[in-house]
Short mmCIF file of C-alpha atoms in Angstrom, two decimals:
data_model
loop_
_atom_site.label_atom_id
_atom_site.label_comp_id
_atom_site.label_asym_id
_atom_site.label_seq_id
_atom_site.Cartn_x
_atom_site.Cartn_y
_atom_site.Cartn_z
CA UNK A 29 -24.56 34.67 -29.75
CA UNK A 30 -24.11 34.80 -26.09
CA UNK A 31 -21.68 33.01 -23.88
CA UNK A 32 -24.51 30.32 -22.77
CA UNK A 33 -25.20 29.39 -26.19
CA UNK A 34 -22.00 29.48 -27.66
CA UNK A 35 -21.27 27.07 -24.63
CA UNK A 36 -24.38 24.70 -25.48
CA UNK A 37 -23.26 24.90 -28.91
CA UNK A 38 -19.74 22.89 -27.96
CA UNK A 39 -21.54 20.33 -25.48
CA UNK A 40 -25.31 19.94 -26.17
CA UNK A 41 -28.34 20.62 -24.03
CA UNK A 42 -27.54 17.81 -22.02
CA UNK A 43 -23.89 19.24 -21.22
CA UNK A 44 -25.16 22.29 -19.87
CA UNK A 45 -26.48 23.01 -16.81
CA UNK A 46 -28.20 26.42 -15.09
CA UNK A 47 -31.04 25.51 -13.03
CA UNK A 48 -30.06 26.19 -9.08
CA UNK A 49 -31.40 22.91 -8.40
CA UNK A 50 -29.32 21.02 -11.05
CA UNK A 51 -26.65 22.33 -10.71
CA UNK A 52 -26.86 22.47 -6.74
CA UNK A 53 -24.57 19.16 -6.19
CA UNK A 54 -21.62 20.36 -7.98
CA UNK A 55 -21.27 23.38 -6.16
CA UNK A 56 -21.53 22.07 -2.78
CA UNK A 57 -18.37 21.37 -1.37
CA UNK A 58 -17.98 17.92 -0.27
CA UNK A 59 -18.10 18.26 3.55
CA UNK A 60 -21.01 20.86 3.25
CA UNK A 61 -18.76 23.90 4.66
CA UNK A 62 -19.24 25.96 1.47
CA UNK A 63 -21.70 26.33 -1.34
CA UNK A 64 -19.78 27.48 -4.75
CA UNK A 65 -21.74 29.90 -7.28
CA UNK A 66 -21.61 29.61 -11.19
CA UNK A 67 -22.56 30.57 -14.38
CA UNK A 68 -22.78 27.00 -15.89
CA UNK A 69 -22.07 23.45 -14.92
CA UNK A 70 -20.83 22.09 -18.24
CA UNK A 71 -20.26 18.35 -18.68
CA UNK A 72 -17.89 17.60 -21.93
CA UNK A 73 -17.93 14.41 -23.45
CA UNK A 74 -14.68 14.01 -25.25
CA UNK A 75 -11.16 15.91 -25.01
CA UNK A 76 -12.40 18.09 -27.92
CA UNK A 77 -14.95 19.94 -25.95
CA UNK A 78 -13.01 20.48 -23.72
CA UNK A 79 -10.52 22.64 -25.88
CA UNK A 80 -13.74 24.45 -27.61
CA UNK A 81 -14.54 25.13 -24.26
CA UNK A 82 -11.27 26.00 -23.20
CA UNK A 83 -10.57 28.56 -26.14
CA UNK A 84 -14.01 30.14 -26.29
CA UNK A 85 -13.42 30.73 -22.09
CA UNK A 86 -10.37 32.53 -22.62
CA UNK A 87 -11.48 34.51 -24.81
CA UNK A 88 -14.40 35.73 -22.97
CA UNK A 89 -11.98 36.09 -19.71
CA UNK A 90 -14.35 33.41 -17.70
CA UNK A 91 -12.09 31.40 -15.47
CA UNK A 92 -12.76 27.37 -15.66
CA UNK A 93 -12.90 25.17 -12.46
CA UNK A 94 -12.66 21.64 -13.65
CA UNK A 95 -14.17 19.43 -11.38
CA UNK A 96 -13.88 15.06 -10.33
CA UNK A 97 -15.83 13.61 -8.46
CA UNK A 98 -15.75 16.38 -5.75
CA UNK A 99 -14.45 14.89 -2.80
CA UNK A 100 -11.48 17.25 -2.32
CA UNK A 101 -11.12 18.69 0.79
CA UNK A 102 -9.33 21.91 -0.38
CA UNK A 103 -11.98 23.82 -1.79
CA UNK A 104 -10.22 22.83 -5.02
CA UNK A 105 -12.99 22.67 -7.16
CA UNK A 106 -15.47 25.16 -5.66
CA UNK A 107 -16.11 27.58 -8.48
CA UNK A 108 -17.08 31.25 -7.97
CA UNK A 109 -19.63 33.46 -9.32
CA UNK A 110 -19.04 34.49 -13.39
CA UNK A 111 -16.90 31.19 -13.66
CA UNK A 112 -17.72 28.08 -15.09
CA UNK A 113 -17.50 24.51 -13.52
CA UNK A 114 -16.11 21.77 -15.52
CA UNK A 115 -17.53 18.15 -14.50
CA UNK A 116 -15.28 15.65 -16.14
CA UNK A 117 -18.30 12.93 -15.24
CA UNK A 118 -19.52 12.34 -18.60
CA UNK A 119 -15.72 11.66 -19.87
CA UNK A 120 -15.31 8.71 -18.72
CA UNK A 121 -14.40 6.08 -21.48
CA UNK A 122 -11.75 3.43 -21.44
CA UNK A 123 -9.84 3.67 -24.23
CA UNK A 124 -7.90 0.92 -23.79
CA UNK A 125 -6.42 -2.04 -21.67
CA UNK A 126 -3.00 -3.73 -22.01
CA UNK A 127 -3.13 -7.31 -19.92
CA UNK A 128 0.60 -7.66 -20.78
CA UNK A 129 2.10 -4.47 -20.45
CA UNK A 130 -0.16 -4.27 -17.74
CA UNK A 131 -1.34 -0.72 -18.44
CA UNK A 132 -5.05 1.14 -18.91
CA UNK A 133 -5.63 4.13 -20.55
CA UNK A 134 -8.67 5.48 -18.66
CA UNK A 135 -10.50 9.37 -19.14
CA UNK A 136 -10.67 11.25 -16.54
CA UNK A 137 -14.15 10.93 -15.75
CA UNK A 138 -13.57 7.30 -14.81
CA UNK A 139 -14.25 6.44 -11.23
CA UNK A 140 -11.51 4.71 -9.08
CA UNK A 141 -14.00 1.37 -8.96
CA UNK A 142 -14.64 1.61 -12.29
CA UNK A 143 -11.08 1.34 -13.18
CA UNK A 144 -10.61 -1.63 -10.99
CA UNK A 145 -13.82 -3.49 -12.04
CA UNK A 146 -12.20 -3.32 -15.60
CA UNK A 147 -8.63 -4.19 -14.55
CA UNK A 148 -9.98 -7.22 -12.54
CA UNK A 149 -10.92 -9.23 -14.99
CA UNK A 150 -7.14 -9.68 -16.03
CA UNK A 151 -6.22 -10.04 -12.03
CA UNK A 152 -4.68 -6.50 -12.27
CA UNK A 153 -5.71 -3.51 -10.32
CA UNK A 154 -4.80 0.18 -10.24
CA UNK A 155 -2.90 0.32 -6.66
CA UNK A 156 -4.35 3.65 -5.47
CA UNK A 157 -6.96 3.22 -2.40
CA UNK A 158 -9.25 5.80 -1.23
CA UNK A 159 -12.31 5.24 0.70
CA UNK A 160 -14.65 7.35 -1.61
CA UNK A 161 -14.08 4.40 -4.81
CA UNK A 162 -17.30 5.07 -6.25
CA UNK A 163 -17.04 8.43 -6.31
CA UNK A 164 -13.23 9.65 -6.53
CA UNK A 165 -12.45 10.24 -10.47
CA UNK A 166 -9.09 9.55 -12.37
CA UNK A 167 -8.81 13.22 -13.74
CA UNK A 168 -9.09 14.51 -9.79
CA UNK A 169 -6.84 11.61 -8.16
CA UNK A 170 -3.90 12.75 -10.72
CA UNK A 171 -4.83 16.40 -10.10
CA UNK A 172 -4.72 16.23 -6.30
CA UNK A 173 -1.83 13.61 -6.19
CA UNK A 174 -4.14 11.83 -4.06
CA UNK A 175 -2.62 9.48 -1.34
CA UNK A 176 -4.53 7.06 0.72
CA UNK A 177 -4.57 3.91 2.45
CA UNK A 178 -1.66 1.84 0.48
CA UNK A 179 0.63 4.75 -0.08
CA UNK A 180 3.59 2.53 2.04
CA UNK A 181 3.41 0.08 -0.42
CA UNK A 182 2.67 1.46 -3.70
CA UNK A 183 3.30 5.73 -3.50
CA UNK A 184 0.77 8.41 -4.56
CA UNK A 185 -0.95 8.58 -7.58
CA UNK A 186 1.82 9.95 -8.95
CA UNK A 187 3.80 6.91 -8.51
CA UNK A 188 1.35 4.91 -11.03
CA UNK A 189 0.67 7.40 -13.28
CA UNK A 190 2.68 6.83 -17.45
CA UNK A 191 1.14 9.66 -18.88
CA UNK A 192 -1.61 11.99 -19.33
CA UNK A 193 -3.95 13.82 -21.77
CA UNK A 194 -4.74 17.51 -20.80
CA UNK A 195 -6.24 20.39 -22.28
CA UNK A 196 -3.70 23.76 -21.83
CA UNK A 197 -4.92 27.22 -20.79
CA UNK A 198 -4.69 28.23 -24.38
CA UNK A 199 -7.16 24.95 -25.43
CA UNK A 200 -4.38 22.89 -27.50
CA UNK A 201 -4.43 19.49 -26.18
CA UNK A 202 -1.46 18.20 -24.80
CA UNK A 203 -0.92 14.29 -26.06
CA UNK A 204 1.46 12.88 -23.18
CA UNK A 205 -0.56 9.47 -23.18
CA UNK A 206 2.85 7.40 -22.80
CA UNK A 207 2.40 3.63 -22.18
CA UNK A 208 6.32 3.29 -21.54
CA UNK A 209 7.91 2.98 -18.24
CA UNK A 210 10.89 4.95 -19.27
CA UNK A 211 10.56 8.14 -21.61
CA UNK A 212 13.04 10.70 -20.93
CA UNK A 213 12.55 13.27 -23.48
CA UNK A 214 12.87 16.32 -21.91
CA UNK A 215 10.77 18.28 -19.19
CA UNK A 216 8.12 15.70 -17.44
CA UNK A 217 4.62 18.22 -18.39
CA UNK A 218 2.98 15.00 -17.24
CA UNK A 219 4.30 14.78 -13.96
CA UNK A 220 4.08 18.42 -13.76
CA UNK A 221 0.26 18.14 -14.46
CA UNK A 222 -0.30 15.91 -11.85
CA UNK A 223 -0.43 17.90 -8.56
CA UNK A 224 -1.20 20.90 -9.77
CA UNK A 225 -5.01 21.03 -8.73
CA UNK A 226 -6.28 22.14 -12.51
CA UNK A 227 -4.56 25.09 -12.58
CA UNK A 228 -1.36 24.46 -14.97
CA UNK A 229 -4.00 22.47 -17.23
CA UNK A 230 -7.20 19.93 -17.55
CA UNK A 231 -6.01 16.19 -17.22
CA UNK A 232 -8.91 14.51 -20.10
CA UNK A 233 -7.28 11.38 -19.94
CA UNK A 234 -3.91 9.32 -17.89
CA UNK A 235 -2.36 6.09 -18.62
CA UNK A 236 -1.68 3.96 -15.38
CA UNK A 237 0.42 1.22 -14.39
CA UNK A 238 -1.26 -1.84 -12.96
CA UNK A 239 -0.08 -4.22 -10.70
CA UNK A 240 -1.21 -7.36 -10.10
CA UNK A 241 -4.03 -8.34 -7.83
CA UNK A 242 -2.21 -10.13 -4.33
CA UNK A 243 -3.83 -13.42 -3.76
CA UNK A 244 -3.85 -12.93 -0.13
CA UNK A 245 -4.29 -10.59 2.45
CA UNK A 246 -4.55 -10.02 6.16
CA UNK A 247 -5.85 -7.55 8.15
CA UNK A 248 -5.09 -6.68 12.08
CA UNK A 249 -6.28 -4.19 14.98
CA UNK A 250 -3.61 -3.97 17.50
CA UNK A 251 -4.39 -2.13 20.63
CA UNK A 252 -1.32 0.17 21.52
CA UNK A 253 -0.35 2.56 24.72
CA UNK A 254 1.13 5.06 22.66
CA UNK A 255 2.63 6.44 19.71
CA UNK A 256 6.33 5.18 20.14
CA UNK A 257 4.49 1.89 20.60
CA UNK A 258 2.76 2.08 17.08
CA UNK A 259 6.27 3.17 15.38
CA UNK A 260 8.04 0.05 17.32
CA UNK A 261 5.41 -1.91 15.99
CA UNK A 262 5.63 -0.19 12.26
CA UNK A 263 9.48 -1.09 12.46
CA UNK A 264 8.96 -4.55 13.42
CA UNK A 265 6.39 -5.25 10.59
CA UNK A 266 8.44 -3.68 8.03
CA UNK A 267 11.84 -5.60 8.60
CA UNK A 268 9.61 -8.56 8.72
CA UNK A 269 7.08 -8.35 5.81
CA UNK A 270 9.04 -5.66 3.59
CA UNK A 271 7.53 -6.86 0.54
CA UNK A 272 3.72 -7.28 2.19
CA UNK A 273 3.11 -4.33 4.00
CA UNK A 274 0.58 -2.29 2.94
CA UNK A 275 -1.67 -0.61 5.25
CA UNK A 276 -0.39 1.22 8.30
CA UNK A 277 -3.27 3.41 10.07
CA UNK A 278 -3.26 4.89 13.40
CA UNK A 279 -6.85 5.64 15.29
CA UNK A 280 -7.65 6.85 18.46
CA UNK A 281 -9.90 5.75 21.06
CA UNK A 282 -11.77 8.75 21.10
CA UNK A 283 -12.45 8.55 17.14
CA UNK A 284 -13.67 4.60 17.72
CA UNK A 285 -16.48 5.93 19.96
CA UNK A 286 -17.04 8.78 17.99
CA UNK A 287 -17.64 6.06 14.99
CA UNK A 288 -19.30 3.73 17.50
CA UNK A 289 -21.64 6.19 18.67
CA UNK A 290 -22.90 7.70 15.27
CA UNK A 291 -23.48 4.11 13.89
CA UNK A 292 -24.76 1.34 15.73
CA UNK A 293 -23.31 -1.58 13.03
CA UNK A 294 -19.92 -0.38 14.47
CA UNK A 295 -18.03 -2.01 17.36
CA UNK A 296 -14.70 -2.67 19.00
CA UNK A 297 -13.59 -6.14 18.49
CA UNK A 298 -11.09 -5.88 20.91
CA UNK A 299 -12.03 -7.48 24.28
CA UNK A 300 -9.85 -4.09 26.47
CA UNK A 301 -9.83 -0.98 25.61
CA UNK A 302 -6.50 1.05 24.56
CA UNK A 303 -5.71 4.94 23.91
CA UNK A 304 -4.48 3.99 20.36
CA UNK A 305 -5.00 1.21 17.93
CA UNK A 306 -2.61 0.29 14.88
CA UNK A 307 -4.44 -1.36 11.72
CA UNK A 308 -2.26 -3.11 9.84
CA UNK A 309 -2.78 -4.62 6.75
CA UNK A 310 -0.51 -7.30 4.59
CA UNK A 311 -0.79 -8.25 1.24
CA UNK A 312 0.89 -10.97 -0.88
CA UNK A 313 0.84 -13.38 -3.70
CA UNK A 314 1.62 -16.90 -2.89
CA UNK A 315 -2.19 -18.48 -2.46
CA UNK A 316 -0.77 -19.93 1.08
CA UNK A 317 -1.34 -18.95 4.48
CA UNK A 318 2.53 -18.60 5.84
CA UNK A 319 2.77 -14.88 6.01
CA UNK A 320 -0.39 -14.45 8.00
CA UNK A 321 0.96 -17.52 10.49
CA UNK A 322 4.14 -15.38 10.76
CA UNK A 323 2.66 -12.18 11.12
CA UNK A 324 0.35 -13.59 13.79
CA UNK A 325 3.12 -14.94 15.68
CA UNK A 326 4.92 -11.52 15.29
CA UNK A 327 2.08 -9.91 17.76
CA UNK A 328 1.17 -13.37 19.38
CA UNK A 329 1.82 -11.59 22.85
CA UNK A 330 0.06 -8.32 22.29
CA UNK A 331 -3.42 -7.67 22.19
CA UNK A 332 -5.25 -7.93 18.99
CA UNK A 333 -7.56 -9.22 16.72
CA UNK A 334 -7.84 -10.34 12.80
CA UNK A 335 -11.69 -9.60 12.82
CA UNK A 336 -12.85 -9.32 8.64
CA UNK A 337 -12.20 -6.00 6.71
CA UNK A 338 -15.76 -5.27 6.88
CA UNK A 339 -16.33 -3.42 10.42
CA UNK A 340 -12.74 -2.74 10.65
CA UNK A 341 -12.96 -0.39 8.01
CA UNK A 342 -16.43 0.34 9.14
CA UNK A 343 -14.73 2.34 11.75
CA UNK A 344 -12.06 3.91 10.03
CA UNK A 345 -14.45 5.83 7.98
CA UNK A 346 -16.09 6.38 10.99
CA UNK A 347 -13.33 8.49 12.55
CA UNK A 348 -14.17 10.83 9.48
CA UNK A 349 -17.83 11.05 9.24
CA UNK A 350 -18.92 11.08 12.55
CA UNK A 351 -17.17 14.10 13.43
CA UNK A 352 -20.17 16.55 11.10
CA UNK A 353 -22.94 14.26 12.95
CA UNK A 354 -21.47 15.25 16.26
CA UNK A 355 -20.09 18.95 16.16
CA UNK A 356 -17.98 21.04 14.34
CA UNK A 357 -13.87 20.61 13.51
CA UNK A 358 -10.88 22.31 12.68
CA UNK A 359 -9.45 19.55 10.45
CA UNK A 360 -5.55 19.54 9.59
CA UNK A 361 -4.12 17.17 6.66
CA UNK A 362 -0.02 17.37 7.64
CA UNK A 363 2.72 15.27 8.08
CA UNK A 364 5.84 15.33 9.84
CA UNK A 365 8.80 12.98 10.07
CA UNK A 366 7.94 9.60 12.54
CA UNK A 367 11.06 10.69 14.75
CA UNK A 368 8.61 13.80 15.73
CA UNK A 369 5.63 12.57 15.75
CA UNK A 370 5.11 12.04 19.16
CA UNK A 371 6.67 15.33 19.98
CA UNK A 372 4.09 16.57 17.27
CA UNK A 373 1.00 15.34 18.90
CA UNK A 374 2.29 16.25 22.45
CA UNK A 375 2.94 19.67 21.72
CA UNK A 376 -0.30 20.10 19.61
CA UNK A 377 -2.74 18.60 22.56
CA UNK A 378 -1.38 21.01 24.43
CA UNK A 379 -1.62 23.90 21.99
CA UNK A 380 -5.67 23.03 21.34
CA UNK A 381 -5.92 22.89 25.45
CA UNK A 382 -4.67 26.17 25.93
CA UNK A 383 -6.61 27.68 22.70
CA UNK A 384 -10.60 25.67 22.74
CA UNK A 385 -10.17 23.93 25.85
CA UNK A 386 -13.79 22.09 25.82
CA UNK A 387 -12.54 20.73 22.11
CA UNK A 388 -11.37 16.92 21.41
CA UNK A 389 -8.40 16.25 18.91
CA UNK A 390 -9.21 13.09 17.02
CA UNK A 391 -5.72 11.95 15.90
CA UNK A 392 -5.47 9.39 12.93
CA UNK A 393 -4.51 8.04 9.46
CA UNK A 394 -1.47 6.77 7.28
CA UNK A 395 1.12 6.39 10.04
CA UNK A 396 3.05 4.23 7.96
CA UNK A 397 4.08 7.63 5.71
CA UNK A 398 3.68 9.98 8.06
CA UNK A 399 0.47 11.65 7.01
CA UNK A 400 -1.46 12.48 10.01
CA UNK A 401 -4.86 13.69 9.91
CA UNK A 402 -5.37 16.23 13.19
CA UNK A 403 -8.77 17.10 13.27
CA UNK A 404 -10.07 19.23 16.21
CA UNK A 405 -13.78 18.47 17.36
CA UNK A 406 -16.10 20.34 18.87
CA UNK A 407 -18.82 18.92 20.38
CA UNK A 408 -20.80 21.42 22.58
CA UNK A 409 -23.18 23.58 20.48
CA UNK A 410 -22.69 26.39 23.07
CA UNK A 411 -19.25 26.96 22.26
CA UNK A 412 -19.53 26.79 18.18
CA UNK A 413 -19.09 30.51 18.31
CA UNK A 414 -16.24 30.36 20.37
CA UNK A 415 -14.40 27.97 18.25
CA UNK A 416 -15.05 29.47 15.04
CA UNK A 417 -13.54 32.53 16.61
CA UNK A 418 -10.27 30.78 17.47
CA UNK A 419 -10.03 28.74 14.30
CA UNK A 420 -7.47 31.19 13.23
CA UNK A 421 -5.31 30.68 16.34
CA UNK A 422 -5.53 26.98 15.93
CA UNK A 423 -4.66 27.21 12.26
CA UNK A 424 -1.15 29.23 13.38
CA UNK A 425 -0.63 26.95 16.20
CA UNK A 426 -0.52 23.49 14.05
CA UNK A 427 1.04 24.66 11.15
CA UNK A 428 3.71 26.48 13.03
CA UNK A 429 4.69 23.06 14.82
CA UNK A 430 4.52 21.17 11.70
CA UNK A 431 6.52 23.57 10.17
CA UNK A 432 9.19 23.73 13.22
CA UNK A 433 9.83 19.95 12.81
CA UNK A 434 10.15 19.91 8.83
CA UNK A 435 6.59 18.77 8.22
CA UNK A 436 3.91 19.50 5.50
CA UNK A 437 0.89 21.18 5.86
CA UNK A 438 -0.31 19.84 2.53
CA UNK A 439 0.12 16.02 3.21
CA UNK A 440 -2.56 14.47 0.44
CA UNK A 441 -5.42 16.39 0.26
CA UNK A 442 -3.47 19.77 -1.65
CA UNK A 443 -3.87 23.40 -1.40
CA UNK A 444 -6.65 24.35 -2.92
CA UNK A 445 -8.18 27.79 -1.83
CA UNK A 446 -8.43 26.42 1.77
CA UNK A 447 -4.62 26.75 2.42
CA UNK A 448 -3.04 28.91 -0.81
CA UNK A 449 -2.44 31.89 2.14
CA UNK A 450 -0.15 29.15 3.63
CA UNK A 451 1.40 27.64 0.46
CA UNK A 452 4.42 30.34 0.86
CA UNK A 453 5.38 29.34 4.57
CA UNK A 454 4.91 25.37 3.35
CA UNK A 455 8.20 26.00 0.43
CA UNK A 456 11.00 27.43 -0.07
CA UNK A 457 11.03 31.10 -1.46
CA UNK A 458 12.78 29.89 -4.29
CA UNK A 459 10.03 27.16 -4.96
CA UNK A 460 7.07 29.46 -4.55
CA UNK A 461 8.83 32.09 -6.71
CA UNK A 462 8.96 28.75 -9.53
CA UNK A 463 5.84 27.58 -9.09
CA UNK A 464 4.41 31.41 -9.64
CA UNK A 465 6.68 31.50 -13.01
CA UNK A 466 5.33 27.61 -14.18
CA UNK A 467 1.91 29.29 -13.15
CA UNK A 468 2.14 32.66 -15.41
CA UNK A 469 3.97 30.88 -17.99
CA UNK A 470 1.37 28.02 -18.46
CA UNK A 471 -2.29 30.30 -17.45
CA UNK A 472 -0.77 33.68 -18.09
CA UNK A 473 -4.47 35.13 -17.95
CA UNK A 474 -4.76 33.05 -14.70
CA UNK A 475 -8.08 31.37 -16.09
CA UNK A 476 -7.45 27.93 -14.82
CA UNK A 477 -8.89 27.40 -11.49
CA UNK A 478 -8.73 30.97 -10.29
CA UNK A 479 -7.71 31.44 -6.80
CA UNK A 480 -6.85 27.83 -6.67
CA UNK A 481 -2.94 27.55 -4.73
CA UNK A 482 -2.22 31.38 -5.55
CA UNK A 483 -3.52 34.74 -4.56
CA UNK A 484 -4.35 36.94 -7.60
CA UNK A 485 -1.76 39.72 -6.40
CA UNK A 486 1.09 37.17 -6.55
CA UNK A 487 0.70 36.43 -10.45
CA UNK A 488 0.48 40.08 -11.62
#
């Protein structure tokens, strides 16, 4: 029997894809930059297949790239010719739903709305928030450690996340579906898991912690002068409404016209115009209006508005999409500490002047932790060839001033094959040197997401 059939065997003829034009959406990589090559797209439905799968992989030598809902932005899950892709979609069960313990054990083929449409009904919700809800999938969020817009208030995925479910590079299932807040038995695999961008093992299931659903929020668009003038006002907001905050982003004026300009439901609802804007959003649980009085009051002399979530967030996304309608970008997912920030940006304009001077950086995101998205657009189709060619000078010149001021270059979106040339400059030697020994230890035939955070030559 060959490998194909051996593979339908394990998940059916509907769990097996081969035809270019089926399988075409899985190997696209989400922003359209690359265009993966397999031998199969398999779709598992249970934790079982998975292992079958698993096993009968490694002992063929075909690497396995499990796959979410593929919105990474790491090439994380961009498979390569002779390997298989693993789409968790068709796992996606809840098995279960504690309204007192306030705890769901979801697969990993469960979208991020899903899980909230179930945990809503018992005015809980899982407290991770990424734009892409309908898409974005349990199994990736835990792999990627995905951040997002609420990470002030509530951490990364990681900081929700009881246990998990995973299938091993040798296909024995690891059982770490914990619904206990405090289990310290040893190692944390679970936590170890999560991060690790499918290479260390297959997350087929997670148990998260809920948290109830605030009664009331409030959302406002300051406009700003400057960066130190968004921190001042991220101080001010968190000695005040500690307990509320939730949402801290930073946009640019440039980005807002971007958004503006590549959809026409967008628009500024601020009267002036500013060089920055700060969204900031509050969240609490008394069914009164008293923190949004006193947060109103708190900015009652600056400029701002508390126009409804709906075109606010309108053009936050905006920021993001607009950039592929209007050109091409270098796009850079870092953080540094908010005492350099400033001196980050600063120094990093002027980097991008002296390297693609006809380019526009488009400055944004979670200001509140740090996480800055620096994206670098292009806009002139004359010059596309030019800035491809200097892509690797901007990729040295960010990354070296992150680095300088004790930054990440790996903020939420991970390594994936897009940075794993940079991963040993991002850690210590002695971390890189562990994570290559969890790595060989775990995968020793290096099956699991090949190429994914490592270069071959560094686990032989």
């Amino acid at each position: 029997m060959d490998i194909l059939s051996a593979l339908q065997e394990i998940v059916g003829p509907q769990g097996l894809m081969t035809d270019p034009k089926a399988c075409a959406p899985y190997l696209q990589e989400s922003r359209g930059e690359q265009i993966g090559q397999a031998l199969a797209v398999l779709q598992p439905v249970n934790a079982s297949q998975v292992s079958r799968i698993v096993t009968l992989c490694a002992k063929a030598g075909i690497g396995i790239v499990p796959q979410g809902g593929n919105t990474g932005r790491v090439l994380g899950a961009c498979p390569q010719a002779g390997q298989v892709l693993l789409s968790m979609t068709r796992l996606a069960r809840m098995r279960s739903l504690d309204e007192d313990a306030r705890v769901v054990c979801a697969e990993a083929g469960m979208t991020l709305a899903q899980v909230n449409r179930a945990a809503q009904a018992f005015g809980l919700m899982w407290p991770v928030d990424l734009l892409p809800k309908e898409r974005a999938q349990v199994g990736g969020i835990l792999a990627s450690n995905a951040g997002g817009l609420s990470v002030v208030r509530y951490g990364n995925a990681r900081a929700s996340m009881l246990g998990v479910e995973a299938v091993l590079a040798n296909g024995e299932i690891y059982d770490g579906l914990r619904q206990v807040r405090k289990d310290n038995c040893g190692y944390d695999l679970a936590n170890l898991l999560v991060g690790s961008e499918g290479t260390l093992g297959i997350i087929t299931a997670a148990s998260l912690a809920l948290t109830p659903i605030p009664k009331r929020r409030a959302l406002c668009l300051l406009g700003i002068t400057d960066i130190a003038h968004g921190i001042e006002f991220y101080r001010r907001f968190c000695a005040r409404f500690s307990s509320e905050l939730m949402i801290c982003e930073l946009m640019p004026h440039p980005g807002i016209e971007n958004a503006c300009a590549c959809d026409e439901t967008c628009s500024l609802p601020l009267d002036s115009l500013h060089d920055w804007y700060l969204l900031i959003g509050l969240a609490w649980y008394e069914n009164d209006d008293r923190i949004e009085k006193a947060a109103r009051t708190l900015v009652a002399k600056e400029v701002h508005t508390w126009e409804g979530d709906e075109n606010i967030w309108r053009l936050r996304e905006g920021i993001v999409t607009s950039q592929a309608k209007l050109g091409k970008s270098a796009r850079y997912d870092i953080s540094v500490p908010l005492s350099c920030l400033a001196d980050f940006i600063k120094a990093a304009n002027q980097a991008v002047q002296a390297i693609a001077p006809s380019a526009q950086p488009i400055i944004f995101g979670h200001l509140g932790d740090g996480n800055i998205h620096y994206d670098v657009l292009e806009k002139n189709p004359s010059a596309y060839s030019a800035f491809q060619a200097c892509r690797g000078q901007l990729d040295e010149a960010i990354f070296s001033l992150v680095l300088a001021r004790g930054g990440s270059i790996c903020a939420e979106h991970g390594v994936g094959r897009r940075k794993r040339a940079l991963l040993a400059r991002g850690v210590s030697p002695t971390a890189y040197q562990a994570m290559v020994t969890i790595k060989k230890s775990l995968d020793p035939a290096g099956l699991l997401n090949p190429g994914v955070m490592f270069d071959h030559a560094d686990l032989q």
